[in-house]
JSON list of C-alpha atoms in Angstrom, two decimals:
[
{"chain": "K", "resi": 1, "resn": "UNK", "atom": "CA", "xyz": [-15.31, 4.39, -1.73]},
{"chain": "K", "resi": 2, "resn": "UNK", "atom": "CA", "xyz": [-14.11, 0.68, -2.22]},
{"chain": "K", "resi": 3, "resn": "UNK", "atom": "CA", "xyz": [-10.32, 0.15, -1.25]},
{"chain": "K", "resi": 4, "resn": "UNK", "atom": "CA", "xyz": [-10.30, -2.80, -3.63]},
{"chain": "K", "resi": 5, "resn": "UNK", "atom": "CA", "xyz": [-11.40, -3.00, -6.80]},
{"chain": "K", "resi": 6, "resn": "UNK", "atom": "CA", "xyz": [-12.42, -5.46, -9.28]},
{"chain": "K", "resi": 7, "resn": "UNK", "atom": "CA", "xyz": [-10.81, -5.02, -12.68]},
{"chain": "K", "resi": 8, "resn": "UNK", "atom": "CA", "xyz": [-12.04, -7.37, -15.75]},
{"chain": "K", "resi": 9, "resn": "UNK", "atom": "CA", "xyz": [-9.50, -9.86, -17.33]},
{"chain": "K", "resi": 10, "resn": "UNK", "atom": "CA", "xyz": [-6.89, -8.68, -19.96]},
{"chain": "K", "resi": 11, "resn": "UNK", "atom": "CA", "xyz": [-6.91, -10.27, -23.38]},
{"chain": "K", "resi": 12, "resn": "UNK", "atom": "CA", "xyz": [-3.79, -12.29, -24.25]},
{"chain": "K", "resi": 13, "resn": "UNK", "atom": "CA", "xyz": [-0.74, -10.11, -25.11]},
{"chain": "K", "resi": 14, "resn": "UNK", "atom": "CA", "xyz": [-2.46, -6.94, -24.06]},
{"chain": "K", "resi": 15, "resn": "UNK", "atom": "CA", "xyz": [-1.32, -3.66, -21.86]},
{"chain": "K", "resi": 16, "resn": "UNK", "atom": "CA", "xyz": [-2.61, -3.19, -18.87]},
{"chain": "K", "resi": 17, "resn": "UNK", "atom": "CA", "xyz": [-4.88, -0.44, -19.20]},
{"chain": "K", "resi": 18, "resn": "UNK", "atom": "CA", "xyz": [-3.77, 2.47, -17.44]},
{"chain": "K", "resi": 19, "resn": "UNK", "atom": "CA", "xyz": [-5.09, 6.38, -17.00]},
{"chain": "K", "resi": 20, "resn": "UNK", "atom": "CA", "xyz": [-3.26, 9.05, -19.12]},
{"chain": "K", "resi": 21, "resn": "UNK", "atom": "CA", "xyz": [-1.16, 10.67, -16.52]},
{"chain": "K", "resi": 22, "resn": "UNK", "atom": "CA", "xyz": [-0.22, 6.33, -15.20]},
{"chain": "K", "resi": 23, "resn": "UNK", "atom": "CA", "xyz": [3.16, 4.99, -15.83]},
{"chain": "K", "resi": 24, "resn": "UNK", "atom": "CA", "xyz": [3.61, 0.63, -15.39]},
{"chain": "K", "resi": 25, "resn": "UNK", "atom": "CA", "xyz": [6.34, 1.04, -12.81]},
{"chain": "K", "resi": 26, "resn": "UNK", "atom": "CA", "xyz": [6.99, -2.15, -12.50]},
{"chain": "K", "resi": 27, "resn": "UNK", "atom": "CA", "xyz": [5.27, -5.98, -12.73]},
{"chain": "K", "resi": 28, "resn": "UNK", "atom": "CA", "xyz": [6.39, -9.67, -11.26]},
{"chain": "K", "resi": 29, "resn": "UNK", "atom": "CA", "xyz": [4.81, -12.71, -12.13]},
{"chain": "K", "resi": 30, "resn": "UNK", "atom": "CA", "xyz": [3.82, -15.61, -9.70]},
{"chain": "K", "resi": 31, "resn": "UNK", "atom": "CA", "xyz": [2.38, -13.66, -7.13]},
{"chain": "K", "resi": 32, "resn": "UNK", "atom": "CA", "xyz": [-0.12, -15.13, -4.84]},
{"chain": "K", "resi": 33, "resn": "UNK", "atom": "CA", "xyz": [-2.45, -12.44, -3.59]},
{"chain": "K", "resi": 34, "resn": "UNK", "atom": "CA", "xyz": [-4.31, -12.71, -0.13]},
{"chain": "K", "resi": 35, "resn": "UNK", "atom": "CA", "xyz": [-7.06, -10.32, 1.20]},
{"chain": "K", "resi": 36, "resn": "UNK", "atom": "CA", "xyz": [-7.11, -10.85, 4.67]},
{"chain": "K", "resi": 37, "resn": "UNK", "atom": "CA", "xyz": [-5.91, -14.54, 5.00]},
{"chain": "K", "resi": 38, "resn": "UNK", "atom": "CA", "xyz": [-7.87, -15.76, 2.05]},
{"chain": "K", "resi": 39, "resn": "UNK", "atom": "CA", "xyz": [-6.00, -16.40, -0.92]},
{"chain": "K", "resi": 40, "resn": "UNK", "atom": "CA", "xyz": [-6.76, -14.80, -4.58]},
{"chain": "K", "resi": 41, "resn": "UNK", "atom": "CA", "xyz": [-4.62, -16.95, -6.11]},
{"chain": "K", "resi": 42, "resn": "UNK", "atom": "CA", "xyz": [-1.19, -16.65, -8.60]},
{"chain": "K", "resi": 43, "resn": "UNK", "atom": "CA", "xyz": [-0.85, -13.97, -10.58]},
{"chain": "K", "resi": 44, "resn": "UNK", "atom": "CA", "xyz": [1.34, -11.13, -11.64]},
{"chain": "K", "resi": 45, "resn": "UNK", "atom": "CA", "xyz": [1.73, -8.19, -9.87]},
{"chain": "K", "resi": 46, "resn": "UNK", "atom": "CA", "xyz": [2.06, -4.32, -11.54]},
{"chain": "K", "resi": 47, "resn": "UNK", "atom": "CA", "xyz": [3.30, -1.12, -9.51]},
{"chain": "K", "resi": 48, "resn": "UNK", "atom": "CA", "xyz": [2.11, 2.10, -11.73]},
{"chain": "K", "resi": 49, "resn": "UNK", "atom": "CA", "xyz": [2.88, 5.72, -10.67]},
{"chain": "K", "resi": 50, "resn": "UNK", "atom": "CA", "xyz": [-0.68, 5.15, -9.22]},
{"chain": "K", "resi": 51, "resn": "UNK", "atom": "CA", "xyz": [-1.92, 1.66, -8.06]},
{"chain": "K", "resi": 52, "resn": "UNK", "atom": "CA", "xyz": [-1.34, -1.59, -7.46]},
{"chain": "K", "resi": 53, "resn": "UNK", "atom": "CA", "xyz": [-2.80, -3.99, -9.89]},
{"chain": "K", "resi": 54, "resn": "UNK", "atom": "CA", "xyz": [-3.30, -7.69, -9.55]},
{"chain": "K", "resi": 55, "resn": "UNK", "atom": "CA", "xyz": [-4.56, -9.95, -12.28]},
{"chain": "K", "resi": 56, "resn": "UNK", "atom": "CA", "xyz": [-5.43, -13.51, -11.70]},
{"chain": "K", "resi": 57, "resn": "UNK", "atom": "CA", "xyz": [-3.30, -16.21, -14.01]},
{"chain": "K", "resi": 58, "resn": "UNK", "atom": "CA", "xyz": [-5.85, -17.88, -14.50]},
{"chain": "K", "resi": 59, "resn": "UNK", "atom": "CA", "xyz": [-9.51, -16.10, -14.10]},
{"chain": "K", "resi": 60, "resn": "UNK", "atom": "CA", "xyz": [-11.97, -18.15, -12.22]},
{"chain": "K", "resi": 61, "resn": "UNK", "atom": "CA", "xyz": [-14.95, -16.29, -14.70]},
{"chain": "K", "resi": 62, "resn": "UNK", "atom": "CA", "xyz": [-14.93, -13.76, -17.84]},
{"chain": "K", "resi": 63, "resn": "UNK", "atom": "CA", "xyz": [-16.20, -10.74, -15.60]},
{"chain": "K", "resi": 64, "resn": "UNK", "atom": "CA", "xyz": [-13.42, -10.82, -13.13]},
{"chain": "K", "resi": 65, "resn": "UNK", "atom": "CA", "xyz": [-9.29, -10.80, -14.03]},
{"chain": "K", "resi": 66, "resn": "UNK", "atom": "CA", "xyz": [-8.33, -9.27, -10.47]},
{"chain": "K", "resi": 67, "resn": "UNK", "atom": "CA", "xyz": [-8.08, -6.19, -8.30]},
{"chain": "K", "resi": 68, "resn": "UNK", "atom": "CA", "xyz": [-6.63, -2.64, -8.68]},
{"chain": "K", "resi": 69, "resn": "UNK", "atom": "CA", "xyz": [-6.07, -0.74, -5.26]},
{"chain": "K", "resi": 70, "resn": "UNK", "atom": "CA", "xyz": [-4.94, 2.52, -5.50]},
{"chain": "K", "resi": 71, "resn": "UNK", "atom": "CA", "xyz": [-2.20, 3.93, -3.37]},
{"chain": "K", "resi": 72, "resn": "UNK", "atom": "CA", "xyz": [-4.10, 6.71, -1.18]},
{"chain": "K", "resi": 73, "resn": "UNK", "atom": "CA", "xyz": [-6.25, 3.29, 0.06]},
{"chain": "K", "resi": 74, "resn": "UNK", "atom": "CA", "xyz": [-2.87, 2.37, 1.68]},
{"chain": "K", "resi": 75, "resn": "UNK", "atom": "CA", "xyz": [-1.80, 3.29, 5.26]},
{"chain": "K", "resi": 76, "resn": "UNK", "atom": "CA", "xyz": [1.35, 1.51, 5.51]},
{"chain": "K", "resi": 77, "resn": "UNK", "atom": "CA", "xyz": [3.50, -1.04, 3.42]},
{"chain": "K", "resi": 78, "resn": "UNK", "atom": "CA", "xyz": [6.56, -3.36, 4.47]},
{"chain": "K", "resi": 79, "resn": "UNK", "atom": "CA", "xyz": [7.98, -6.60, 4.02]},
{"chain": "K", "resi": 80, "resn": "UNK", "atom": "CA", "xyz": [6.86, -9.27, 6.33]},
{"chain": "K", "resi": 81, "resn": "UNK", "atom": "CA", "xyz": [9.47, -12.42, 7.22]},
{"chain": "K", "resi": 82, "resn": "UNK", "atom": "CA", "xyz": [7.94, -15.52, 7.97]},
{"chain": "K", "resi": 83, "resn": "UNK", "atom": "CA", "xyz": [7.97, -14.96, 10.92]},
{"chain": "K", "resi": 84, "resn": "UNK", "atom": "CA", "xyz": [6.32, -12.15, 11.81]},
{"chain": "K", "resi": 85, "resn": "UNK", "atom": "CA", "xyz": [2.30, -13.48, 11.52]},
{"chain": "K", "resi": 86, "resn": "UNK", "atom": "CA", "xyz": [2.94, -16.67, 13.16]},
{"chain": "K", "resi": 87, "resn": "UNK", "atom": "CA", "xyz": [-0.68, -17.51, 11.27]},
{"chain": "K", "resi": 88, "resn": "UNK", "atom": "CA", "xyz": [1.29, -16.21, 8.14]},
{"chain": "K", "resi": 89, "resn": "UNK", "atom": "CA", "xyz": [4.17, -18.22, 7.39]},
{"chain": "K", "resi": 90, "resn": "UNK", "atom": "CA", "xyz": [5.38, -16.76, 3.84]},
{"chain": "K", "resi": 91, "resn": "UNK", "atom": "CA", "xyz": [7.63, -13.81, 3.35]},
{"chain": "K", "resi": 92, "resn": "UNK", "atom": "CA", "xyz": [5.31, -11.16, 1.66]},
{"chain": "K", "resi": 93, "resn": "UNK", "atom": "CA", "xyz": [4.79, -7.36, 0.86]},
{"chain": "K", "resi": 94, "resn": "UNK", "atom": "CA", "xyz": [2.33, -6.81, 3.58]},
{"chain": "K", "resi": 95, "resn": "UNK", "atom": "CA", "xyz": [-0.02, -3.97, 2.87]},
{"chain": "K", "resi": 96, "resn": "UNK", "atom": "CA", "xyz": [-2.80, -2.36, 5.45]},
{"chain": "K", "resi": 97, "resn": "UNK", "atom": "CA", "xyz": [-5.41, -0.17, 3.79]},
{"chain": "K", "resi": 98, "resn": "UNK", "atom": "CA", "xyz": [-6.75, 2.73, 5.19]},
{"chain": "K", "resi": 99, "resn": "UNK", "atom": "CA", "xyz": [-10.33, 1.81, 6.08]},
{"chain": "K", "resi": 100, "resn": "UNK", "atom": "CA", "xyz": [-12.27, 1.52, 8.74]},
{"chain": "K", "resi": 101, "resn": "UNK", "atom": "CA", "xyz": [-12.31, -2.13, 9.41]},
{"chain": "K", "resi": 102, "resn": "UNK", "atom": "CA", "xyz": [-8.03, -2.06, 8.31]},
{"chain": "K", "resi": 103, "resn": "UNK", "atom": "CA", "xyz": [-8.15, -4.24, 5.71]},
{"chain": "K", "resi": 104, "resn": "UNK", "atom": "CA", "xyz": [-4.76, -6.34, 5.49]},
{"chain": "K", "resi": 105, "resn": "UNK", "atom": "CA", "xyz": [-3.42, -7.32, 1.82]},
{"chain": "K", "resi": 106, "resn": "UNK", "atom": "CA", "xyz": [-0.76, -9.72, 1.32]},
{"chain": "K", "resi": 107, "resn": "UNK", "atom": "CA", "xyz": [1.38, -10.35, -2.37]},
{"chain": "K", "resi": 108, "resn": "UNK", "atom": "CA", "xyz": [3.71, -13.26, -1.54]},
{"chain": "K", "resi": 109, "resn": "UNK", "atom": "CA", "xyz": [6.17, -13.84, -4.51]},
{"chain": "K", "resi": 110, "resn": "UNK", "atom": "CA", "xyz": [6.77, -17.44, -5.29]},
{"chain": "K", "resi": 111, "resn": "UNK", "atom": "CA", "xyz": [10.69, -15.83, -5.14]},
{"chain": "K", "resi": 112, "resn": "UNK", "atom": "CA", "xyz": [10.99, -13.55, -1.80]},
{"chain": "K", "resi": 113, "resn": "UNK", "atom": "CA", "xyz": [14.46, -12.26, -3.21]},
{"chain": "K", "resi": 114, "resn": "UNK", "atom": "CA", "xyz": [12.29, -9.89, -4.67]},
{"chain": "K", "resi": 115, "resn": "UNK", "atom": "CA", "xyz": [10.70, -8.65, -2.24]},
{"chain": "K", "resi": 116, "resn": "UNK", "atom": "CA", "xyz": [13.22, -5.39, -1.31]},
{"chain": "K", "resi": 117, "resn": "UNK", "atom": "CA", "xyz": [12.82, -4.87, -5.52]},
{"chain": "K", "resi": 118, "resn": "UNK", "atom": "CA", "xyz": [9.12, -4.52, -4.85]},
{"chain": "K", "resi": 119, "resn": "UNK", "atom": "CA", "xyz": [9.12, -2.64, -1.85]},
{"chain": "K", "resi": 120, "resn": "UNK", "atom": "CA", "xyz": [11.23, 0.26, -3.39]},
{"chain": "K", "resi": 121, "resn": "UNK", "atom": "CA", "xyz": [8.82, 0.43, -5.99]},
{"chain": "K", "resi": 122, "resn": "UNK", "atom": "CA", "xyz": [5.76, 0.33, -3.70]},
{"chain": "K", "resi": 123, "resn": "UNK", "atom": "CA", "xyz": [7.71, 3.62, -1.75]},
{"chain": "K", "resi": 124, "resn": "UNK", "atom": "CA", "xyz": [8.53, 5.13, -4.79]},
{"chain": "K", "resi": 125, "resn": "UNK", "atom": "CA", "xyz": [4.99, 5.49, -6.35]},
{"chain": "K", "resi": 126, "resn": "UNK", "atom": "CA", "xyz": [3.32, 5.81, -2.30]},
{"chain": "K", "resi": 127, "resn": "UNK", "atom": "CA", "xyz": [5.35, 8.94, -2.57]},
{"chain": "K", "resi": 128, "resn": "UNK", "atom": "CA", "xyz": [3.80, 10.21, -5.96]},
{"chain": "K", "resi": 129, "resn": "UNK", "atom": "CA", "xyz": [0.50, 9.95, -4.04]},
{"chain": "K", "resi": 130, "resn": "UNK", "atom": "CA", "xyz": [0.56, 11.47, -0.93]},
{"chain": "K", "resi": 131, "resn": "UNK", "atom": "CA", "xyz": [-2.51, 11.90, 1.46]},
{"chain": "K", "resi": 132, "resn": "UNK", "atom": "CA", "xyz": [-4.43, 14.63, 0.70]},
{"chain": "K", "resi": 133, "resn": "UNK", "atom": "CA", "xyz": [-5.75, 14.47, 4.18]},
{"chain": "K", "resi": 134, "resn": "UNK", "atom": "CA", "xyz": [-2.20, 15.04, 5.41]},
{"chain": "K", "resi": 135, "resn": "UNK", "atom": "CA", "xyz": [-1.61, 18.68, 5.07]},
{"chain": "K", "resi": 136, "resn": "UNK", "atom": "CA", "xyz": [-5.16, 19.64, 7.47]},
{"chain": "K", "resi": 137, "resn": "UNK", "atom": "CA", "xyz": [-3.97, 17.31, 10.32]},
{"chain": "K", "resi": 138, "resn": "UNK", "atom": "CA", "xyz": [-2.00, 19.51, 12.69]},
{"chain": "K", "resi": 139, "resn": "UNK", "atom": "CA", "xyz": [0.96, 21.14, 13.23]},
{"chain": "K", "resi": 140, "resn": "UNK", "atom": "CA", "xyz": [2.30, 18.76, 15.68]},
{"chain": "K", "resi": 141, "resn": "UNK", "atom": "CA", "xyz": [6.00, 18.48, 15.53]},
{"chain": "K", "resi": 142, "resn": "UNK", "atom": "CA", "xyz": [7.99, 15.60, 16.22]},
{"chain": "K", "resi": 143, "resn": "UNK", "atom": "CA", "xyz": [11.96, 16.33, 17.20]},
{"chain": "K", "resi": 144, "resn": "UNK", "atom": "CA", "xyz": [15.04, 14.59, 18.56]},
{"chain": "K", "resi": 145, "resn": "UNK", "atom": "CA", "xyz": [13.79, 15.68, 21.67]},
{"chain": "K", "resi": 146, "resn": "UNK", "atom": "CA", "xyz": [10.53, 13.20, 21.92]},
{"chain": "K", "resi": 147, "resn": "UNK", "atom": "CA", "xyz": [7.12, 14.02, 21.03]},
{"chain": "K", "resi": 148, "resn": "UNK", "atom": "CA", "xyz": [6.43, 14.85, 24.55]},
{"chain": "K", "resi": 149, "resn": "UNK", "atom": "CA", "xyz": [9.10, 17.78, 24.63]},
{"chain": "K", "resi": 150, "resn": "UNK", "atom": "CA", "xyz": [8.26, 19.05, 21.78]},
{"chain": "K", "resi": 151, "resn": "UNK", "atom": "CA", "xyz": [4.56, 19.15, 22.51]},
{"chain": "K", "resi": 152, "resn": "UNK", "atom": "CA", "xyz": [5.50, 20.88, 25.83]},
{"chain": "K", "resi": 153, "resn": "UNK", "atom": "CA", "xyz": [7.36, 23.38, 24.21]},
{"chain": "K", "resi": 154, "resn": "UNK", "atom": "CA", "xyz": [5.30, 24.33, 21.33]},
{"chain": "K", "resi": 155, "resn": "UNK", "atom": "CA", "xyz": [1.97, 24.69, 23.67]},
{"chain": "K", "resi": 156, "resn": "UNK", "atom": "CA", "xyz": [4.45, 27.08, 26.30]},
{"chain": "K", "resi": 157, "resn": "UNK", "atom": "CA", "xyz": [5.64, 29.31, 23.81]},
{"chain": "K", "resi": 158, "resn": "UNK", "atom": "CA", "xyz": [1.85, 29.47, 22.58]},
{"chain": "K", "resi": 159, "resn": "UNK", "atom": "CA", "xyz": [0.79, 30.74, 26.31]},
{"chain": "K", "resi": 160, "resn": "UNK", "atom": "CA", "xyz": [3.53, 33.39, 26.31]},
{"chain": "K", "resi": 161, "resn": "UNK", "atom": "CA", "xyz": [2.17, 34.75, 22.43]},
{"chain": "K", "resi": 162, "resn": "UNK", "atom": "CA", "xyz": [-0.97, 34.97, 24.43]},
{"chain": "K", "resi": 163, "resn": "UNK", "atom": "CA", "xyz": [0.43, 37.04, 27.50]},
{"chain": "K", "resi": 164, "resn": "UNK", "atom": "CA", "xyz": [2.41, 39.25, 24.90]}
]
Protein backbone atom coordinates (compact mmCIF):
# COMPACT_ATOMS: atom_id res chain seq x y z
CA UNK A 1 0.00 0.00 0.00
CA UNK A 2 1.37 3.51 -1.08
CA UNK A 3 2.14 5.88 1.99
CA UNK A 4 1.63 8.81 -0.36
CA UNK A 5 -0.88 9.40 -2.53
CA UNK A 6 -1.63 11.39 -5.49
CA UNK A 7 -4.91 13.28 -5.31
CA UNK A 8 -6.20 15.27 -8.59
CA UNK A 9 -6.50 19.15 -8.44
CA UNK A 10 -9.58 20.88 -6.82
CA UNK A 11 -11.68 23.20 -8.92
CA UNK A 12 -11.66 26.85 -7.81
CA UNK A 13 -13.79 27.52 -4.68
CA UNK A 14 -14.37 23.85 -4.06
CA UNK A 15 -14.29 21.47 -0.71
CA UNK A 16 -11.87 19.28 -0.35
CA UNK A 17 -13.36 16.07 -0.88
CA UNK A 18 -13.45 14.08 2.09
CA UNK A 19 -14.97 10.37 3.16
CA UNK A 20 -18.32 10.39 5.09
CA UNK A 21 -17.12 9.62 8.52
CA UNK A 22 -13.85 12.76 7.62
CA UNK A 23 -14.00 16.02 9.36
CA UNK A 24 -11.43 19.20 7.73
CA UNK A 25 -9.68 19.67 11.05
CA UNK A 26 -7.83 22.20 10.10
CA UNK A 27 -5.90 23.90 6.78
CA UNK A 28 -2.85 26.65 6.39
CA UNK A 29 -1.89 28.12 3.32
CA UNK A 30 1.76 28.67 2.04
CA UNK A 31 3.08 25.50 2.86
CA UNK A 32 6.01 24.16 1.04
CA UNK A 33 5.91 20.39 1.03
CA UNK A 34 9.17 18.20 0.76
CA UNK A 35 9.32 14.35 0.30
CA UNK A 36 12.55 13.45 1.32
CA UNK A 37 14.62 16.66 0.56
CA UNK A 38 12.92 17.36 -2.70
CA UNK A 39 10.55 20.03 -2.68
CA UNK A 40 6.67 19.74 -3.87
CA UNK A 41 6.28 23.12 -3.85
CA UNK A 42 3.69 25.91 -1.97
CA UNK A 43 0.59 24.96 -1.13
CA UNK A 44 -1.97 24.69 1.57
CA UNK A 45 -2.01 22.24 4.01
CA UNK A 46 -5.46 20.33 5.54
CA UNK A 47 -5.49 18.13 8.86
CA UNK A 48 -8.93 15.93 8.68
CA UNK A 49 -9.96 13.49 11.47
CA UNK A 50 -8.10 11.17 8.96
CA UNK A 51 -5.21 12.44 6.70
CA UNK A 52 -3.07 14.86 5.79
CA UNK A 53 -3.78 16.51 2.53
CA UNK A 54 -1.54 18.68 0.44
CA UNK A 55 -2.59 20.46 -2.70
CA UNK A 56 -0.19 22.20 -4.91
CA UNK A 57 -0.96 26.24 -5.46
CA UNK A 58 -0.29 26.01 -8.47
CA UNK A 59 -0.53 22.36 -10.29
CA UNK A 60 2.35 21.61 -12.51
CA UNK A 61 -0.46 19.35 -14.87
CA UNK A 62 -4.43 18.71 -14.80
CA UNK A 63 -3.96 15.01 -13.45
CA UNK A 64 -2.07 15.90 -10.38
CA UNK A 65 -3.22 18.76 -7.48
CA UNK A 66 -1.06 17.01 -4.62
CA UNK A 67 -0.81 14.23 -2.08
CA UNK A 68 -3.09 12.77 0.66
CA UNK A 69 -1.21 10.56 3.35
CA UNK A 70 -3.19 9.06 5.75
CA UNK A 71 -2.35 9.00 9.39
CA UNK A 72 -1.74 5.09 10.12
CA UNK A 73 1.27 5.72 7.23
CA UNK A 74 2.82 7.87 10.02
CA UNK A 75 5.30 6.61 12.68
CA UNK A 76 6.15 9.71 14.35
CA UNK A 77 5.48 13.57 13.98
CA UNK A 78 7.29 16.71 15.63
CA UNK A 79 8.45 20.02 14.97
CA UNK A 80 11.89 20.38 13.65
CA UNK A 81 14.04 23.87 14.47
CA UNK A 82 16.42 24.83 12.04
CA UNK A 83 18.64 23.40 13.46
CA UNK A 84 18.10 20.10 13.90
CA UNK A 85 18.91 18.65 9.98
CA UNK A 86 21.88 20.69 9.54
CA UNK A 87 21.02 19.73 5.57
CA UNK A 88 17.51 21.15 6.56
CA UNK A 89 17.65 24.61 7.53
CA UNK A 90 13.76 25.60 7.85
CA UNK A 91 11.62 25.10 10.88
CA UNK A 92 9.03 22.41 9.73
CA UNK A 93 6.44 19.70 10.89
CA UNK A 94 8.70 16.83 10.28
CA UNK A 95 6.84 13.65 9.57
CA UNK A 96 8.46 9.88 9.17
CA UNK A 97 6.15 7.33 7.59
CA UNK A 98 5.98 3.97 8.51
CA UNK A 99 7.53 2.08 5.60
CA UNK A 100 10.13 0.14 4.94
CA UNK A 101 12.58 2.44 3.37
CA UNK A 102 11.22 5.42 6.32
CA UNK A 103 10.13 7.80 4.16
CA UNK A 104 10.72 11.45 5.70
CA UNK A 105 7.98 14.27 4.86
CA UNK A 106 8.54 17.78 5.56
CA UNK A 107 5.52 20.86 5.52
CA UNK A 108 7.52 24.03 6.22
CA UNK A 109 5.07 27.02 6.73
CA UNK A 110 6.20 30.20 5.12
CA UNK A 111 5.14 31.43 9.04
CA UNK A 112 6.80 28.83 11.67
CA UNK A 113 4.61 30.56 14.48
CA UNK A 114 2.35 28.09 13.40
CA UNK A 115 3.93 25.37 13.70
CA UNK A 116 2.81 24.31 17.63
CA UNK A 117 -1.01 25.20 15.97
CA UNK A 118 -0.29 22.43 13.51
CA UNK A 119 1.30 20.05 15.58
CA UNK A 120 -1.69 19.86 18.07
CA UNK A 121 -3.78 19.19 15.28
CA UNK A 122 -1.50 16.56 13.71
CA UNK A 123 -1.70 14.75 17.61
CA UNK A 124 -5.15 15.29 17.83
CA UNK A 125 -6.34 13.41 14.65
CA UNK A 126 -2.90 10.70 15.05
CA UNK A 127 -4.93 9.86 18.08
CA UNK A 128 -8.33 9.22 16.20
CA UNK A 129 -6.27 6.68 14.22
CA UNK A 130 -4.40 4.54 16.21
CA UNK A 131 -2.31 1.49 14.93
CA UNK A 132 -4.19 -1.33 14.48
CA UNK A 133 -1.01 -3.28 14.70
CA UNK A 134 -0.58 -1.92 18.23
CA UNK A 135 -2.80 -3.99 20.35
CA UNK A 136 -0.93 -7.72 18.97
CA UNK A 137 2.60 -6.37 19.84
CA UNK A 138 3.31 -7.55 23.36
CA UNK A 139 2.67 -7.05 26.69
CA UNK A 140 5.86 -5.43 27.49
CA UNK A 141 5.54 -2.91 30.19
CA UNK A 142 7.43 0.10 30.58
CA UNK A 143 7.53 1.69 34.42
CA UNK A 144 9.31 4.33 36.49
CA UNK A 145 11.51 1.67 37.23
CA UNK A 146 13.29 1.31 33.56
CA UNK A 147 12.42 -1.05 30.96
CA UNK A 148 15.06 -3.32 32.16
CA UNK A 149 13.38 -3.75 35.74
CA UNK A 150 10.37 -4.14 34.62
CA UNK A 151 11.28 -6.76 32.05
CA UNK A 152 13.12 -8.58 34.90
CA UNK A 153 10.30 -8.60 36.98
CA UNK A 154 7.54 -9.51 34.75
CA UNK A 155 9.65 -12.65 33.20
CA UNK A 156 10.43 -13.73 37.33
CA UNK A 157 7.06 -13.67 38.41
CA UNK A 158 6.27 -15.69 35.06
CA UNK A 159 8.89 -18.57 36.28
CA UNK A 160 7.28 -18.73 39.73
CA UNK A 161 3.39 -19.13 37.86
CA UNK A 162 5.27 -21.94 36.27
CA UNK A 163 6.70 -23.63 39.56
CA UNK A 164 3.16 -23.03 41.21
Amino acid sequence: EKMIVSVPPLAEDAKIPVEEDEIVVSHYDNVQMYITDQTEGDGTLYVTTRRIIWYQSKPSNEDFGGYSIEFRALMCHAIAQSDTFPDFPHQNMYCQLDSEDTQEVRFVPSDPSVLPTMYRAFCESALLNPDPMEDDEGDFVYSDNGAENTFQHTFEDEENDDEN
